[in-house]
Structures are given as structure tokens and as C-alpha cells.
PDB file of C-alpha atoms in Angstrom:
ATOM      1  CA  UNK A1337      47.349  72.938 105.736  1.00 52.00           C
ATOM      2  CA  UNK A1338      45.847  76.655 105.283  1.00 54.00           C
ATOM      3  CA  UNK A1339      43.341  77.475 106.171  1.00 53.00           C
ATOM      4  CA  UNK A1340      41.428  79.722 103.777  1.00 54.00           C
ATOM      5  CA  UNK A1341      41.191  83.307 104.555  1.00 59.00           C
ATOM      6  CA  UNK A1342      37.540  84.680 105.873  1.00 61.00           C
ATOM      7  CA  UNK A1343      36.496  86.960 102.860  1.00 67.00           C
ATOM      8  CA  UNK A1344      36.385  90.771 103.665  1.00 70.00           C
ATOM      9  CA  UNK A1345      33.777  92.444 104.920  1.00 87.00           C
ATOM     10  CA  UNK A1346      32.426  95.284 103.459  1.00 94.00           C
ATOM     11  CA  UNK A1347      31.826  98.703 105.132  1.00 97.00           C
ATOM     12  CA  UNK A1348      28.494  98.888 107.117  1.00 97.00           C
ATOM     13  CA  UNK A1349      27.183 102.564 106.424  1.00 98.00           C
ATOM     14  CA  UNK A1350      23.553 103.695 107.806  1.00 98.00           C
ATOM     15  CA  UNK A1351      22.192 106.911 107.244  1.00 98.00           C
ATOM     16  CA  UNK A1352      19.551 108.264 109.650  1.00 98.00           C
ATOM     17  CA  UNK A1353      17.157 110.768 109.491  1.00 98.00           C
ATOM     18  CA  UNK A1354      13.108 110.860 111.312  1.00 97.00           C
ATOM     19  CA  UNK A1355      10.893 109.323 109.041  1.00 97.00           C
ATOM     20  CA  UNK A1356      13.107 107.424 106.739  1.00 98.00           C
ATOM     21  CA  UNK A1357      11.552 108.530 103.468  1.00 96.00           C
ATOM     22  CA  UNK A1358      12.968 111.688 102.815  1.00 96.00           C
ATOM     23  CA  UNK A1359      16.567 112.776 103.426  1.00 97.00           C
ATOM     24  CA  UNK A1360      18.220 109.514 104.351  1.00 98.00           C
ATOM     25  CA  UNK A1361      16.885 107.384 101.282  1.00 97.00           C
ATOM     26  CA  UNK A1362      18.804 109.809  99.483  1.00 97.00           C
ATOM     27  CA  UNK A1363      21.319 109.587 101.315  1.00 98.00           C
ATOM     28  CA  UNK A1364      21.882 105.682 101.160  1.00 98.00           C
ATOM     29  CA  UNK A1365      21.197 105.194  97.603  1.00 97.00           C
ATOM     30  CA  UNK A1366      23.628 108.086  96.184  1.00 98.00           C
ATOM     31  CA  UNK A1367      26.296 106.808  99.059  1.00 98.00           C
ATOM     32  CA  UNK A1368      25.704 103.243  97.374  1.00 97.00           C
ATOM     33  CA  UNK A1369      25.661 104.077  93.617  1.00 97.00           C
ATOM     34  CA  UNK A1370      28.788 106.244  93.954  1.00 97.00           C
ATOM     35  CA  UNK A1371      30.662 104.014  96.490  1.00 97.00           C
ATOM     36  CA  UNK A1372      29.818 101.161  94.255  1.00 96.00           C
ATOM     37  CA  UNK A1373      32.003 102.403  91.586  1.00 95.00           C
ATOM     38  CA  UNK A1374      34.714 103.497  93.554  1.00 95.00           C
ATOM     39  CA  UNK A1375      35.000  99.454  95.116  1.00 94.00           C
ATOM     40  CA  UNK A1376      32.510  97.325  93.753  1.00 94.00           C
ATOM     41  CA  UNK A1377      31.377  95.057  97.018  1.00 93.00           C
ATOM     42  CA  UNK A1378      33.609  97.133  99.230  1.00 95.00           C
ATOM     43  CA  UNK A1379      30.307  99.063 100.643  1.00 97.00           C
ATOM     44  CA  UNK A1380      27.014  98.245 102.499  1.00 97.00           C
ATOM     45  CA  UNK A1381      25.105 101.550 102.824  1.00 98.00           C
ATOM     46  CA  UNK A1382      21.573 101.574 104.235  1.00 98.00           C
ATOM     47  CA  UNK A1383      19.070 103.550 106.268  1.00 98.00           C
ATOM     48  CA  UNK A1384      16.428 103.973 108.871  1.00 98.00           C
ATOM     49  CA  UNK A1385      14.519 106.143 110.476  1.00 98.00           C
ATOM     50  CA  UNK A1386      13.944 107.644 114.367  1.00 97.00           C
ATOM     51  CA  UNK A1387      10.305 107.791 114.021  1.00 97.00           C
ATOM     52  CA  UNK A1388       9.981 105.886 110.683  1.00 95.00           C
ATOM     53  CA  UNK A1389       7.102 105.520 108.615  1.00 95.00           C
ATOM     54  CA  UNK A1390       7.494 101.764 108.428  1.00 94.00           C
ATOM     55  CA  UNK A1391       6.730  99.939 105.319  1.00 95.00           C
ATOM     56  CA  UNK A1392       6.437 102.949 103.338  1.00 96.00           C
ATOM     57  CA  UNK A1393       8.361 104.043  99.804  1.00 95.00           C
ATOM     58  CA  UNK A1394      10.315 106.532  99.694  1.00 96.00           C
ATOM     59  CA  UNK A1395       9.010 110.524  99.004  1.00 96.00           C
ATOM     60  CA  UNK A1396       8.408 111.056  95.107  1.00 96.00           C
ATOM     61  CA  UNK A1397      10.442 114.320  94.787  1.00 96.00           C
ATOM     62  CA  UNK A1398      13.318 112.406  96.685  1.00 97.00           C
ATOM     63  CA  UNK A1399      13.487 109.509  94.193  1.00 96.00           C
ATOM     64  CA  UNK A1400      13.540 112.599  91.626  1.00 96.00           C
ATOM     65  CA  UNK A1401      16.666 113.520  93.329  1.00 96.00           C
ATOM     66  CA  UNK A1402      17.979 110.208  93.711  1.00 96.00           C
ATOM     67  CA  UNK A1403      17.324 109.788  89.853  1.00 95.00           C
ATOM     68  CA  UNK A1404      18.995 113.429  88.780  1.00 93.00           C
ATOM     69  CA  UNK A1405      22.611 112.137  90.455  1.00 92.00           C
ATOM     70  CA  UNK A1406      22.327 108.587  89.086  1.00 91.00           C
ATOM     71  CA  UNK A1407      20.730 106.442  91.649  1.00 93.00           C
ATOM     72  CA  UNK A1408      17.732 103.784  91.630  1.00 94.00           C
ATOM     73  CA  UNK A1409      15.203 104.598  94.137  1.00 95.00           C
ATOM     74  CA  UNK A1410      13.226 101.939  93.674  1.00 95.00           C
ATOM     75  CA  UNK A1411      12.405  98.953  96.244  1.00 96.00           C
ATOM     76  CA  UNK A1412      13.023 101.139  98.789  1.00 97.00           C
ATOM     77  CA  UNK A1413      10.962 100.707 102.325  1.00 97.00           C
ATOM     78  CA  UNK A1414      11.555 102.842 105.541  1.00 97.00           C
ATOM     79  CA  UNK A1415      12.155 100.947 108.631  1.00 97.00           C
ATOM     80  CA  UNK A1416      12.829 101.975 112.156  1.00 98.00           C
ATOM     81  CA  UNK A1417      16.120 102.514 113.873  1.00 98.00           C
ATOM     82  CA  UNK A1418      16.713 100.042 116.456  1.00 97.00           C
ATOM     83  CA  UNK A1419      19.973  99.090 118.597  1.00 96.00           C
ATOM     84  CA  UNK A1420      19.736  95.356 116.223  1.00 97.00           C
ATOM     85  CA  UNK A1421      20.339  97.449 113.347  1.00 97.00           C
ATOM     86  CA  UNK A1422      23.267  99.676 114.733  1.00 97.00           C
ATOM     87  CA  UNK A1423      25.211  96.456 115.850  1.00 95.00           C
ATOM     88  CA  UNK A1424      28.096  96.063 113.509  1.00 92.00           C
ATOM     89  CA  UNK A1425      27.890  99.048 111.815  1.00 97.00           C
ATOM     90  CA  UNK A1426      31.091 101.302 111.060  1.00 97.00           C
ATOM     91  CA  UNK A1427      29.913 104.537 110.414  1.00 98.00           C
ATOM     92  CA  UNK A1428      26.883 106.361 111.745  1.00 98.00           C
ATOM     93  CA  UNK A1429      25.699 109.436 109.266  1.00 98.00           C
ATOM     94  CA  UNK A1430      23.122 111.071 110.621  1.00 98.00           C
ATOM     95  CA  UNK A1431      20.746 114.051 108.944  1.00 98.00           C
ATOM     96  CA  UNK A1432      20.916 116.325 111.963  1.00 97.00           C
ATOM     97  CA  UNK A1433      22.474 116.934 115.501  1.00 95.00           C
ATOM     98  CA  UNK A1434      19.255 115.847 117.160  1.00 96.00           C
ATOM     99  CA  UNK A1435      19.453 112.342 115.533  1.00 97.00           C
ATOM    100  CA  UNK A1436      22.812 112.019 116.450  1.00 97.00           C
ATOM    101  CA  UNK A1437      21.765 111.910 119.838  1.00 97.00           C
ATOM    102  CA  UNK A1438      19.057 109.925 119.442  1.00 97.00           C
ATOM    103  CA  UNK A1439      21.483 107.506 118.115  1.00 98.00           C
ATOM    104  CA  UNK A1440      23.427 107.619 121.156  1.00 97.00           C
ATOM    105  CA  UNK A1441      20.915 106.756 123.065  1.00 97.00           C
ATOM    106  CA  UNK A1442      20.200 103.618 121.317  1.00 97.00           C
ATOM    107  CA  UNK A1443      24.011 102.870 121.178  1.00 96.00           C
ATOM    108  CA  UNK A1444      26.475 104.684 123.952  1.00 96.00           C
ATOM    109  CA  UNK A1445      29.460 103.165 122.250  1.00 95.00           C
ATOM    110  CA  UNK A1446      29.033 104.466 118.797  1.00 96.00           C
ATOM    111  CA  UNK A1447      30.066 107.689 119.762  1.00 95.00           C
ATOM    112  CA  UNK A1448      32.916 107.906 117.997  1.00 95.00           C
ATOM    113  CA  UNK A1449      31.465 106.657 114.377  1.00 96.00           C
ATOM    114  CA  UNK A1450      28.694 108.920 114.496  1.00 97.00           C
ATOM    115  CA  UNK A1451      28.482 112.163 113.023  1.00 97.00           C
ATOM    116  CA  UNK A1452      26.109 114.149 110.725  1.00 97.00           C
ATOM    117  CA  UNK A1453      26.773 113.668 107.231  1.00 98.00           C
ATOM    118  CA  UNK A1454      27.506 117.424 106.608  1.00 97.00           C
ATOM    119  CA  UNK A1455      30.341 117.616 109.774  1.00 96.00           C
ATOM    120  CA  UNK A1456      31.786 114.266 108.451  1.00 97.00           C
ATOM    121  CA  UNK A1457      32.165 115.947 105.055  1.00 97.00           C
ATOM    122  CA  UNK A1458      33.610 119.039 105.932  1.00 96.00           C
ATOM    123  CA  UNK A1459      36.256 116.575 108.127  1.00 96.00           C
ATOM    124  CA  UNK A1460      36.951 114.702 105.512  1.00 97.00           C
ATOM    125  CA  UNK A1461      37.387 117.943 103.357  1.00 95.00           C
ATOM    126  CA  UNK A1462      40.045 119.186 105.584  1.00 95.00           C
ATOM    127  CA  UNK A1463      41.764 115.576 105.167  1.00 95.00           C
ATOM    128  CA  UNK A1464      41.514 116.135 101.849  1.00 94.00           C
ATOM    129  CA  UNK A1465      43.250 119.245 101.632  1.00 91.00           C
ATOM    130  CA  UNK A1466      46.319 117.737 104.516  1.00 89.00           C
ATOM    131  CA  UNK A1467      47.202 114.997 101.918  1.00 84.00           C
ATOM    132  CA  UNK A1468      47.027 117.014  99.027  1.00 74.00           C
ATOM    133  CA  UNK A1469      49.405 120.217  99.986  1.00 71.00           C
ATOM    134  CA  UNK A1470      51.447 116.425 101.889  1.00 66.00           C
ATOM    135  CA  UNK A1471      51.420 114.761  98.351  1.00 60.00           C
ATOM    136  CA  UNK A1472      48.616 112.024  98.944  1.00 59.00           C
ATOM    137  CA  UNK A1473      50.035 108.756 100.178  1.00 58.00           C
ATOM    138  CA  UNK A1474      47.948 105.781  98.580  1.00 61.00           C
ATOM    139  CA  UNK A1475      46.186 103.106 100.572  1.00 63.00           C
ATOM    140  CA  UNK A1476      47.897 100.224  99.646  1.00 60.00           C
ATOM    141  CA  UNK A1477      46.575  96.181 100.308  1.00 55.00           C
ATOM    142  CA  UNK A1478      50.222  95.242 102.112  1.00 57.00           C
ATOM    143  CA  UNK A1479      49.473  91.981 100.381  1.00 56.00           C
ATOM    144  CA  UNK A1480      46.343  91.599 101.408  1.00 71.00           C
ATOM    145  CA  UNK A1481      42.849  92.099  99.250  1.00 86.00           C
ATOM    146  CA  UNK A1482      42.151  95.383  98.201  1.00 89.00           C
ATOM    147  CA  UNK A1483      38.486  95.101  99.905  1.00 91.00           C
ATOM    148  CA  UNK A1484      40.318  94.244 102.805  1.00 91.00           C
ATOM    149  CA  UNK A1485      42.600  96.692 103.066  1.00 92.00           C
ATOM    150  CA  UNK A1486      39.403  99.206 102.086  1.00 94.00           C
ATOM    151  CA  UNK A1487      37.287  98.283 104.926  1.00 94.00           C
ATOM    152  CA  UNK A1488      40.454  98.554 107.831  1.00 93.00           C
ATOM    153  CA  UNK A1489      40.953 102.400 105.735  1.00 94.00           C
ATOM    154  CA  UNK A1490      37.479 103.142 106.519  1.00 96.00           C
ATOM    155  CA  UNK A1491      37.058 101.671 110.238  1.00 95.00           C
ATOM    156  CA  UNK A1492      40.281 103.823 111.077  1.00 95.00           C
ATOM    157  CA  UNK A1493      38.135 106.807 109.145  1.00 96.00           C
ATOM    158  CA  UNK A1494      36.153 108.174 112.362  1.00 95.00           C
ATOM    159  CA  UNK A1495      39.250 109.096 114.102  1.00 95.00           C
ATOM    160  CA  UNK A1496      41.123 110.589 111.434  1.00 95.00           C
ATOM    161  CA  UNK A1497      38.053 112.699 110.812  1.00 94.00           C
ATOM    162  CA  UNK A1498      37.570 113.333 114.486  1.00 92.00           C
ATOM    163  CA  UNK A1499      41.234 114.796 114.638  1.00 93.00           C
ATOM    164  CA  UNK A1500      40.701 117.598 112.149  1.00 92.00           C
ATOM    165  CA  UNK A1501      37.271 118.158 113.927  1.00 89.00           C
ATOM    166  CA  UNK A1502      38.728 121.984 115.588  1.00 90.00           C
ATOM    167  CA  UNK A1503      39.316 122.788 111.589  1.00 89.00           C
ATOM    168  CA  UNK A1504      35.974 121.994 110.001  1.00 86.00           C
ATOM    169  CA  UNK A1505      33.804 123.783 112.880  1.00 85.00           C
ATOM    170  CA  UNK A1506      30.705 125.514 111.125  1.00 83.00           C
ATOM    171  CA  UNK A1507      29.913 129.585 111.800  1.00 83.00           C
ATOM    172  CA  UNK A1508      26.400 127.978 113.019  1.00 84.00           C
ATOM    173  CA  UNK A1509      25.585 125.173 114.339  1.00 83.00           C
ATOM    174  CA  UNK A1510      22.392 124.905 112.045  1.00 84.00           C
ATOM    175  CA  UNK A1511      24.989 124.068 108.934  1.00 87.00           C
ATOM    176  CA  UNK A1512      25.337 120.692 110.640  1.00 92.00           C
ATOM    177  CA  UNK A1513      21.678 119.666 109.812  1.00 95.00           C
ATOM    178  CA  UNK A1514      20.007 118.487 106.752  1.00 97.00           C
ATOM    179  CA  UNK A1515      16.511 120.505 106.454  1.00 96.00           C
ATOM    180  CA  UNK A1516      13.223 118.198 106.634  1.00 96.00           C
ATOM    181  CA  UNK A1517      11.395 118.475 103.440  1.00 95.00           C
ATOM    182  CA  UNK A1518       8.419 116.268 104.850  1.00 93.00           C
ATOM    183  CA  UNK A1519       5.371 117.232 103.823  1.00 90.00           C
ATOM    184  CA  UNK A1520       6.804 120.597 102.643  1.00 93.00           C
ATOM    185  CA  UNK A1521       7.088 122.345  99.480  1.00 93.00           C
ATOM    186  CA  UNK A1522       9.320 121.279  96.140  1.00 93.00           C
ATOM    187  CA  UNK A1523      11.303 124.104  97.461  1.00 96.00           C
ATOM    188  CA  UNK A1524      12.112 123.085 100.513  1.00 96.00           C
ATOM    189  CA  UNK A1525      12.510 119.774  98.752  1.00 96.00           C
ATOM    190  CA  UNK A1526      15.928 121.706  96.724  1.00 96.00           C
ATOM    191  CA  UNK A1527      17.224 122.611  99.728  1.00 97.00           C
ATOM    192  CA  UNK A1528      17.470 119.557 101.302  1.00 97.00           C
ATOM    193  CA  UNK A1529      19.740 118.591  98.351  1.00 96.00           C
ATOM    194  CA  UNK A1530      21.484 122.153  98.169  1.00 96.00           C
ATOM    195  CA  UNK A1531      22.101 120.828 101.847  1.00 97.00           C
ATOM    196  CA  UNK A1532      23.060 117.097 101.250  1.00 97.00           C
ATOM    197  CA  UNK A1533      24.313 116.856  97.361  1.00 96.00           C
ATOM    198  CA  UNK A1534      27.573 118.334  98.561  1.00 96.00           C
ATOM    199  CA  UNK A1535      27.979 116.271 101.834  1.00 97.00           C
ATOM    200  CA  UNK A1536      27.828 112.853  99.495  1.00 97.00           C
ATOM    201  CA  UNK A1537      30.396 114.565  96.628  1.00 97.00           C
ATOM    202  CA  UNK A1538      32.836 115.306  99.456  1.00 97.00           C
ATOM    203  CA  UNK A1539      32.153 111.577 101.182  1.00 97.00           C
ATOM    204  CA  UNK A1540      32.586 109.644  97.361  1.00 97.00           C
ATOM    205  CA  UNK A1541      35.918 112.137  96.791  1.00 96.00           C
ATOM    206  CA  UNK A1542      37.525 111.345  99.983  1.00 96.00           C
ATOM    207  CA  UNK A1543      37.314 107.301  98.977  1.00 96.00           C
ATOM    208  CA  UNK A1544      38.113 107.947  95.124  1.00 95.00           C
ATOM    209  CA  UNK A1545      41.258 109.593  96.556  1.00 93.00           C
ATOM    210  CA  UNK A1546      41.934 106.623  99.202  1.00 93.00           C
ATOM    211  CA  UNK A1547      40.559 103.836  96.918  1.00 91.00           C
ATOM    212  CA  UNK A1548      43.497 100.827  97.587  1.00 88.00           C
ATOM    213  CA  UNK A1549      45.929  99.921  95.129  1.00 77.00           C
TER     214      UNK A1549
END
């Protein structure tokens, strides 16, 4: 008799930033909405915060943003990073350097799935451009479940990205951070997404190109 197979997980995403109400919100919900409709259950994006503001909704003018690229912000509620949240998870996107290594000091041994979301882009950029002057190679199931072959594509992600790392180095190391808007003008409020907008187009290409067949 066969047993059945255990169904697929999905890929555990979490997007920190300080007070999780500004930049990572954003973050999660545009990663969600767009991975959604690459592979519909294939994704479990969510956030939290260094210093969080616990309990509370996320900023007005980042919903707006949220809203303007297709996302819901509603429900949302900031929690605080601890090392029970960070067990399990795949990939580690953080808003800046400095939570990076406040991550890492939560959780030594995700130091190889945790990046900021703007270096991870600009990795996944140059991976990009390999596989298309290569001719892109699809991800294929091998007979397994798409989802399945989806999440083992994007736990094998990290180190591919990490690879290319010497190509995708900024010309400062301040292009590695997402700017806080907290508390700060609508201004400041368009650069964060100036700053993160492209990070999560380059993050949704690189699985529309890799989605399994």
C-alpha cells in the first residue's frame, strides 16, 4: 500500500524592517499579491518588525502604496521579530544592512537566506541576465507537483544568488537599504518606494521566469 504523499509546502518569506508598519508591510503584501499569481499557494510571505509597534496597522501612505501596485493592505498588524518566527523560514528579506544583522543575531544559521531585499534583487538580476544570453532552462516538476518542485527551486535560491554576489556589488553601500519613511514626510514616503518598487519587480520576474512547468 502507498502511502500518500505529504502535500508541498509553500515558500516561507518574511520581510523585516524596525517598526513593522512602514517598509516591510509593503513589502509582504506586494511579494504576496504578485507571487500569488505567479503559483497560487506556492508562497507564504509575511513580516515583522526589530522594534515593532505591536498591534498596530500599517502607515496610511504605505497602504496607498500597497493599493497603487495592486495589493490589499488591510488586516494588517505589526508584530515583533522573534527567533519562533524565523524557525522554518526560507528566505530572510530584510529593509537594510543593520536589520540583517539584527537578524543574525536572533538566528546564526540563517546566514545564508538572509539578505536585503535590494542586494537579493540585483542577484537575482544578474541570474536573470546568465539564463537569458544561456537560453533559460525551465524548472520542470520531474514528475513531481509543480508546488513541489517550486518550493525545492526557491530553497536552492540563496545560493544561486549568493554565487553571482561579486557581480551585483553596489557603488555604495547605502543602495543596499530601504530609507525609513516613519514619521517623515509624503516625500520621503516616494522614496521608500523609488527604493523598494523595483526590488519586488525584479523578485516577482525572477519566479515568472522560473515558474515550473
Amino acid at each position: 500500500m502507498q502511502l500518500p504523499q505529504p502535500a508541498p509546502t509553500p515558500v516561507r518569506i518574511l520581510t523585516v524592517c524596525t517598526g513593522n508598519i512602514c517598509r516591510s508591510p509593503v513589502a509582504e503584501r506586494l511579494l504576496q499579491a504578485g507571487l500569488d499569481q505567479v503559483m497560487p499557494g506556492g508562497f507564504e510571505v509575511t513580516s515583522a518588525g526589530t522594534r515593532a509597534m505591536v498591534g498596530d496597522p500599517m502607515q496610511p501612505l504605505s497602504g496607498d502604496i500597497v493599493r497603487t501596485f495592486g495589493g490589499n493592505p488591510d488586516g494588517f498588524v505589526s508584530r515583533q521579530l522573534t527567533s519562533k518566527i524565523l524557525r522554518g523560514v526560507d528566505l530572510v528579506l530584510t529593509m537594510t544592512s543593520g536589520h540583517r544583522g539584527e537578524v543574525l543575531q536572533l538566528d546564526a544559521s540563517l546566514l545564508k537566506r538572509t539578505f536585503t531585499i535590494r542586494e537579493f534583487a540585483r542577484m537575482l538580476d544578474v541570474l536573470d541576465e546568465r539564463a537569458d544570453s544561456a537560453g533559460n532552462v525551465p524548472v520542470t516538476a520531474d514528475g513531481g507537483s509543480p508546488l513541489s518542485a517550486n518550493t525545492a527551486f526557491w530553497r536552492g535560491l540563496p545560493a544561486r544568488a549568493a554565487s553571482v554576489r561579486h557581480l551585483s556589488l553596489p557603488t555604495d553601500s547605502a543602495e543596499n537599504d530601504i530609507i525609513d519613511p516613519y514619521r517623515r514626510s509624503p516625500e520621503i514616503y516616494s522614496q521608500m518606494e523609488d527604493e523598494l518598487a523595483p526590488a519586488i519587480v525584479s523578485v516577482l520576474r525572477h519566479a515568472r521566469l522560473n515558474v515550473p512547468a
